[in-house]
Amino acid sequence: MSNILKRPADTWSPLYFLASVGAGGLSVTFFMYLMFWVPHPGRTVPVFEDIAAALATGHTGRTLAIAVALAGIAVFGALNLSLLVWNLRKLSAFRATEKAQALAASNAQTQMMALPLALAMSINGGFILGLVFVPGLWSVVEYLFPLAMVAFLAVGVLAFRQLGQFIARVTASGGFDCAKNNSFAQMLPAFALAMTGVGLSAPAAMSANATVAGISLVLSSFFLVAAALIVLVGLVLGLRSIMENGVAAEQAPTLMMVVPITTILGILMLRQAHGLEVSFGVHMDGAEKMMLLTRLLSVEVIFALFGLTVLAATGYVRRFLTGEAISPGNYALVCPPVALSVLTQFWINTGLVGAGLIEKFGTAYWALTAVALAFQAVAVALVIFLHRRHFRASRGAAMRTA
């Protein structure tokens, strides 16, 4: 039987939803090219018509950047959706297994929060695909915003139901193993709620209807607070166990989960700030945005360095990336460079350029943008490497799902 060709991914875990999330995040990194390099007057985001107008100018550099962006959005957007469908099919069969019952009785029950996380990511990614590839979408966007909020609320209800089941179990009957909580795995619920919240914040930034924008502000604020509280609880519980028991080597990538959560909440706050300015006259100037983004980016760099230090100390790459053991938790490595790339783009364009500290498209601008592109390149390389490692048939692969 050991000679039968099989894919490591066939031994399924809910953490494989992170493969879909990572691909969706990469499509966002390519959308940043359009967001900050393509003029879109009168609109918060670029749409099909803005892209067509930019291509018509014949500017060689911009045309090349747009071509790369469109290809990246299309490829990784399609990968995001295909992996979501594949995971949903696997989940349907998984629910009836003993493995699912064991998961529901352990600390790992919160891994199921990867489902609403992936659903929210795909809705966000689908909106980007629509903006970029569907002509005339902006003319009906006001009708789409309420539908989008309903969809995100449905995902949010799912997330809170799953989180509530976990909390009810561990508070009513115990069973939470603090000694085995020596990672930041319990921040996954915060990741899911943050992703839902950033989707709910989009109408605040883009809608011309003050009522829609106001509802968006209220709902997204709720999810922002919920995510922030769970991050704080996860930090306290995780750090205590790590200091006492050492980190769980296979879950070491979770130590960088703060990085994508911070980017998502940062975008959420920027969207809210824009909505408050346009719909309610509350202004946040360029210097304030620069300082907000600088502080958020500082948090991300600190946690990224912390995580990389622990990965090196535990020999994670040798054991779980290039060794025989294959873990679905590998996909947690994709989100930090994606998040750093996206937030760095916002820090440069909305922060530094917005505050007048550097000139757009100047030497300093491109030098800093190169850093964001380097993070993106790392994420792309990781996705390609992990997809081959997990989805290519091999003989007798040693699969781990913890």
XYZ file of C-alpha atoms in Angstrom:
402
model
C 0.000 0.000 0.000
C 2.923 2.364 0.621
C 3.640 2.333 -3.128
C 0.234 3.749 -4.036
C 0.538 7.277 -5.418
C -1.367 9.755 -3.294
C -1.466 13.464 -2.579
C -0.691 14.729 0.924
C -3.715 17.025 0.613
C -5.967 13.961 0.376
C -5.460 13.583 4.128
C -7.662 16.619 4.655
C -7.688 19.100 7.525
C -9.725 22.326 7.969
C -6.399 24.176 7.807
C -6.408 23.564 4.058
C -8.904 26.415 3.845
C -5.809 28.590 4.405
C -4.633 27.572 0.932
C -7.700 29.320 -0.488
C -7.161 32.310 1.800
C -3.534 32.677 0.732
C -4.426 32.626 -2.969
C -7.134 35.229 -2.379
C -4.689 37.400 -0.488
C -2.234 37.236 -3.378
C -4.901 38.518 -5.764
C -5.197 41.544 -3.462
C -1.436 42.202 -3.696
C -1.791 42.462 -7.477
C -4.830 44.723 -7.096
C -2.535 47.135 -5.237
C -0.823 47.877 -8.571
C -4.130 49.150 -9.925
C -5.154 50.805 -6.676
C -2.123 53.050 -6.479
C -0.744 53.246 -10.020
C -3.915 53.675 -12.092
C -5.796 57.006 -11.807
C -9.401 56.567 -10.707
C -10.837 60.076 -10.207
C -14.157 60.249 -8.397
C -13.906 56.667 -7.167
C -12.326 55.085 -4.112
C -11.062 52.119 -6.124
C -10.145 51.577 -9.787
C -12.696 49.839 -11.993
C -12.758 48.372 -15.491
C -13.254 51.791 -17.133
C -10.295 53.339 -15.254
C -8.057 50.446 -16.322
C -9.167 50.768 -19.960
C -8.479 54.518 -19.884
C -5.009 53.939 -18.421
C -4.212 51.369 -21.116
C -5.355 53.811 -23.814
C -2.658 56.303 -22.812
C 0.007 53.988 -24.198
C 2.338 54.488 -21.236
C 4.687 51.493 -21.492
C 5.512 51.055 -17.803
C 1.932 51.452 -16.680
C 0.678 49.104 -19.397
C 3.130 46.435 -18.275
C 2.138 46.888 -14.629
C -1.554 46.626 -15.529
C -0.936 43.469 -17.567
C 0.906 41.839 -14.648
C -1.814 42.952 -12.232
C -4.653 41.604 -14.363
C -2.872 38.293 -14.857
C -2.133 37.985 -11.129
C -5.701 38.844 -10.112
C -7.147 36.390 -12.631
C -4.807 33.496 -11.774
C -4.890 33.793 -8.004
C -8.557 34.779 -7.944
C -9.381 31.591 -9.857
C -7.106 29.557 -7.570
C -8.821 31.059 -4.536
C -12.267 30.025 -5.741
C -11.220 26.570 -6.965
C -9.524 25.796 -3.649
C -12.593 27.025 -1.770
C -14.826 24.635 -3.723
C -12.361 21.767 -3.233
C -12.247 22.415 0.520
C -16.033 22.603 0.804
C -16.319 19.203 -0.852
C -13.705 17.758 1.474
C -15.449 19.305 4.488
C -18.729 17.624 3.583
C -17.113 14.174 3.766
C -15.004 15.113 6.795
C -17.965 15.981 9.040
C -19.049 12.331 9.336
C -15.643 10.987 10.372
C -14.248 10.114 13.788
C -11.473 12.584 13.104
C -14.054 15.376 12.996
C -15.493 14.277 16.340
C -12.029 14.225 17.893
C -11.346 17.701 16.509
C -14.559 19.025 18.041
C -13.480 17.784 21.480
C -10.007 19.334 21.453
C -8.245 22.693 21.390
C -8.162 22.322 17.608
C -11.929 22.835 17.360
C -11.240 26.453 16.402
C -9.564 25.218 13.208
C -13.087 25.122 11.801
C -12.995 28.925 11.888
C -10.878 28.639 8.755
C -14.193 28.030 6.943
C -15.752 31.481 7.546
C -12.303 33.008 7.034
C -12.074 31.455 3.562
C -15.671 32.375 2.713
C -15.107 36.023 3.672
C -11.837 36.108 1.723
C -13.549 34.754 -1.381
C -16.342 37.326 -1.181
C -13.726 40.082 -0.925
C -11.796 38.524 -3.792
C -14.932 38.186 -5.898
C -15.618 41.892 -5.482
C -12.124 42.671 -6.800
C -12.680 40.382 -9.797
C -15.925 42.214 -10.531
C -14.381 45.681 -10.288
C -11.512 44.761 -12.580
C -13.162 42.583 -15.222
C -16.860 43.582 -15.377
C -17.671 46.712 -17.421
C -20.233 49.050 -15.908
C -20.230 47.424 -12.472
C -19.764 50.753 -10.722
C -23.070 52.001 -12.137
C -24.955 49.398 -10.084
C -22.593 49.173 -7.133
C -25.014 50.912 -4.759
C -27.426 48.005 -5.247
C -24.648 45.518 -4.567
C -23.497 46.978 -1.258
C -26.568 45.879 0.763
C -26.315 42.397 -0.776
C -22.630 42.236 0.094
C -23.329 43.244 3.697
C -25.964 40.528 3.973
C -23.468 37.983 2.647
C -20.774 39.074 5.088
C -23.256 39.068 7.962
C -24.171 35.479 7.090
C -20.492 34.572 7.255
C -20.211 36.470 10.524
C -23.134 34.537 12.007
C -21.443 31.284 10.988
C -18.193 32.428 12.598
C -19.873 33.390 15.863
C -21.840 30.131 15.949
C -18.639 28.134 15.623
C -16.856 30.280 18.174
C -19.840 30.060 20.515
C -19.855 26.265 20.325
C -16.191 26.191 21.277
C -16.597 28.649 24.155
C -19.697 26.873 25.439
C -17.885 23.534 25.489
C -14.702 24.663 27.224
C -16.461 26.896 29.764
C -19.306 24.520 30.641
C -17.351 21.288 30.883
C -13.684 22.241 30.648
C -11.389 20.266 28.428
C -9.238 23.106 27.154
C -5.656 21.905 27.434
C -3.595 24.966 28.335
C -0.346 23.009 28.110
C -1.079 22.225 24.454
C -2.045 25.815 23.697
C 1.625 26.708 23.180
C 1.069 28.640 19.950
C -1.171 31.423 18.658
C -3.556 28.961 16.999
C -6.443 30.378 19.038
C -6.163 33.617 17.057
C -7.758 31.982 14.026
C -11.236 33.140 15.150
C -9.918 36.720 15.234
C -8.606 36.288 11.695
C -12.041 35.146 10.509
C -13.886 37.978 12.265
C -11.411 40.579 10.991
C -11.835 39.343 7.402
C -15.596 39.594 7.787
C -15.265 43.064 9.284
C -13.100 44.420 6.477
C -15.688 43.220 3.976
C -18.432 44.959 5.931
C -16.372 48.178 5.942
C -16.205 48.444 2.133
C -19.548 50.276 1.735
C -18.408 52.858 4.290
C -15.548 53.820 1.989
C -17.319 53.434 -1.361
C -21.022 54.145 -0.952
C -22.461 57.590 -1.670
C -25.486 56.747 0.470
C -24.963 57.979 4.035
C -27.371 55.402 5.467
C -25.540 52.512 3.830
C -22.199 53.983 4.897
C -23.453 54.427 8.467
C -24.675 50.842 8.719
C -21.342 49.697 7.320
C -19.466 51.722 9.948
C -21.511 50.264 12.796
C -21.308 46.636 11.678
C -17.612 46.719 10.804
C -16.825 48.370 14.146
C -18.459 45.478 15.973
C -16.307 42.946 14.143
C -13.196 45.077 14.635
C -13.717 45.115 18.409
C -14.527 41.402 18.522
C -11.377 40.534 16.552
C -9.187 42.795 18.698
C -10.499 41.243 21.929
C -9.838 37.713 20.684
C -6.311 38.706 19.642
C -5.623 39.964 23.148
C -6.995 36.789 24.756
C -5.047 34.614 22.315
C -1.832 36.486 23.037
C -2.168 36.085 26.786
C -3.147 32.409 26.695
C -0.624 31.498 24.017
C 2.362 33.336 25.461
C 1.804 31.883 28.921
C 1.820 28.341 27.590
C 4.764 29.004 25.264
C 6.879 30.385 28.100
C 6.047 27.374 30.269
C 6.094 24.540 27.719
C 7.980 25.874 24.724
C 6.329 26.463 21.370
C 4.540 23.664 19.513
C 6.989 23.363 16.622
C 4.433 22.400 13.992
C 2.240 25.373 14.920
C 5.113 27.880 15.007
C 3.802 29.741 11.903
C 0.788 30.836 13.975
C 3.125 33.152 15.897
C 2.927 35.447 12.855
C -0.878 35.379 12.631
C -0.941 38.860 14.164
C 0.585 40.139 10.896
C -2.374 39.459 8.556
C -4.897 40.365 11.247
C -3.192 43.747 11.654
C -3.263 44.435 7.913
C -6.948 43.549 7.682
C -7.888 45.723 10.647
C -5.699 48.528 9.274
C -7.562 48.504 5.954
C -10.837 48.362 7.881
C -9.875 51.495 9.831
C -8.790 53.332 6.684
C -12.080 52.500 5.028
C -13.943 53.736 8.068
C -11.909 56.952 8.109
C -12.769 57.603 4.462
C -16.445 56.875 5.106
C -16.518 59.225 8.078
C -14.953 61.956 5.960
C -17.202 61.585 2.908
C -20.511 60.856 4.620
C -20.153 62.569 8.001
C -17.513 65.298 7.588
C -15.003 63.834 10.054
C -11.557 64.380 8.528
C -8.376 62.369 9.126
C -5.421 64.165 7.539
C -2.434 62.638 5.762
C -0.081 62.866 8.738
C -2.555 61.051 10.987
C -2.929 58.269 8.427
C 0.843 58.042 8.110
C 1.253 57.608 11.853
C -1.549 55.033 12.066
C -0.031 52.982 9.262
C 3.498 53.347 10.649
C 2.389 51.988 14.020
C 0.511 49.106 12.428
C 3.461 48.244 10.192
C 5.746 48.347 13.236
C 3.540 45.776 14.962
C 3.751 43.547 11.914
C 7.527 43.780 11.604
C 7.961 42.948 15.293
C 5.731 39.870 15.124
C 7.275 38.778 11.813
C 10.758 38.924 13.348
C 9.490 37.087 16.422
C 7.934 34.376 14.289
C 10.977 33.973 12.045
C 13.215 33.685 15.098
C 11.093 30.881 16.523
C 10.840 29.135 13.144
C 14.628 29.104 12.955
C 14.991 27.931 16.567
C 12.600 25.005 16.052
C 14.058 23.996 12.672
C 10.615 24.386 11.102
C 11.837 24.632 7.505
C 13.965 21.495 7.768
C 11.252 19.533 9.572
C 8.002 20.631 7.945
C 8.831 22.368 4.661
C 11.669 20.386 3.155
C 11.538 17.257 5.318
C 9.321 14.195 5.119
C 6.632 15.499 7.489
C 3.982 17.515 5.629
C 1.627 19.754 7.587
C -1.415 21.678 6.291
C -0.333 24.389 8.732
C 2.355 25.228 6.154
C -0.198 27.449 4.460
C -0.195 29.786 7.466
C 3.209 30.932 6.182
C 1.657 32.561 3.095
C -0.466 35.132 4.913
C 2.326 37.161 6.635
C 4.268 38.147 3.458
C 0.959 38.852 1.682
C -0.115 41.099 4.557
C 3.247 42.860 4.743
C 3.141 43.537 1.003
C -0.347 45.018 1.146
C 0.203 47.142 4.255
C 3.554 48.392 2.948
C 1.789 49.587 -0.208
C -0.752 51.456 1.907
C 2.001 52.850 4.140
C 3.880 54.191 1.109
C 0.930 55.575 -0.863
C -1.665 56.563 1.721
C 0.842 57.293 4.481
C 4.135 58.681 3.192
C 2.873 60.134 -0.096
C -0.368 61.304 1.502
C 1.548 63.169 4.204
C 3.916 64.717 1.640
C 6.972 62.961 3.050
C 7.984 61.417 -0.281
C 7.085 62.152 -3.902
C 4.901 59.662 -5.746
C 6.885 57.746 -8.384
C 10.143 59.277 -7.174
C 13.335 57.392 -6.296
C 12.413 56.872 -2.629
C 8.945 55.760 -3.682
C 10.213 52.985 -5.935
C 12.902 51.926 -3.483
C 10.262 51.359 -0.800
C 7.818 49.826 -3.271
C 10.516 47.284 -4.140
C 10.252 46.042 -0.538
C 6.500 45.502 -0.945
C 7.086 43.677 -4.222
C 9.725 41.493 -2.562
C 7.200 40.411 0.085
C 4.758 39.633 -2.727
C 7.385 37.574 -4.571
C 8.042 35.537 -1.412
C 4.325 34.821 -1.081
C 4.002 33.786 -4.734
C 7.003 31.456 -4.409
C 5.531 29.933 -1.246
C 2.161 29.272 -2.873
C 3.795 27.580 -5.862
C 6.082 25.513 -3.630
C 3.307 24.482 -1.219
C 0.864 23.660 -3.996
C 3.377 21.275 -5.532
C 4.244 19.790 -2.139
C 0.669 19.207 -0.999
C -1.218 18.573 -4.230
C 1.294 16.599 -6.261
C 1.007 12.822 -5.994
C 3.867 11.081 -4.147
C 4.586 7.675 -2.663
C 3.863 7.192 1.004
C 4.004 10.856 2.058
C 4.132 11.363 5.819
C 1.160 13.600 6.572
C 0.596 15.525 9.764
C -2.613 17.395 10.568
C -2.079 18.739 14.096
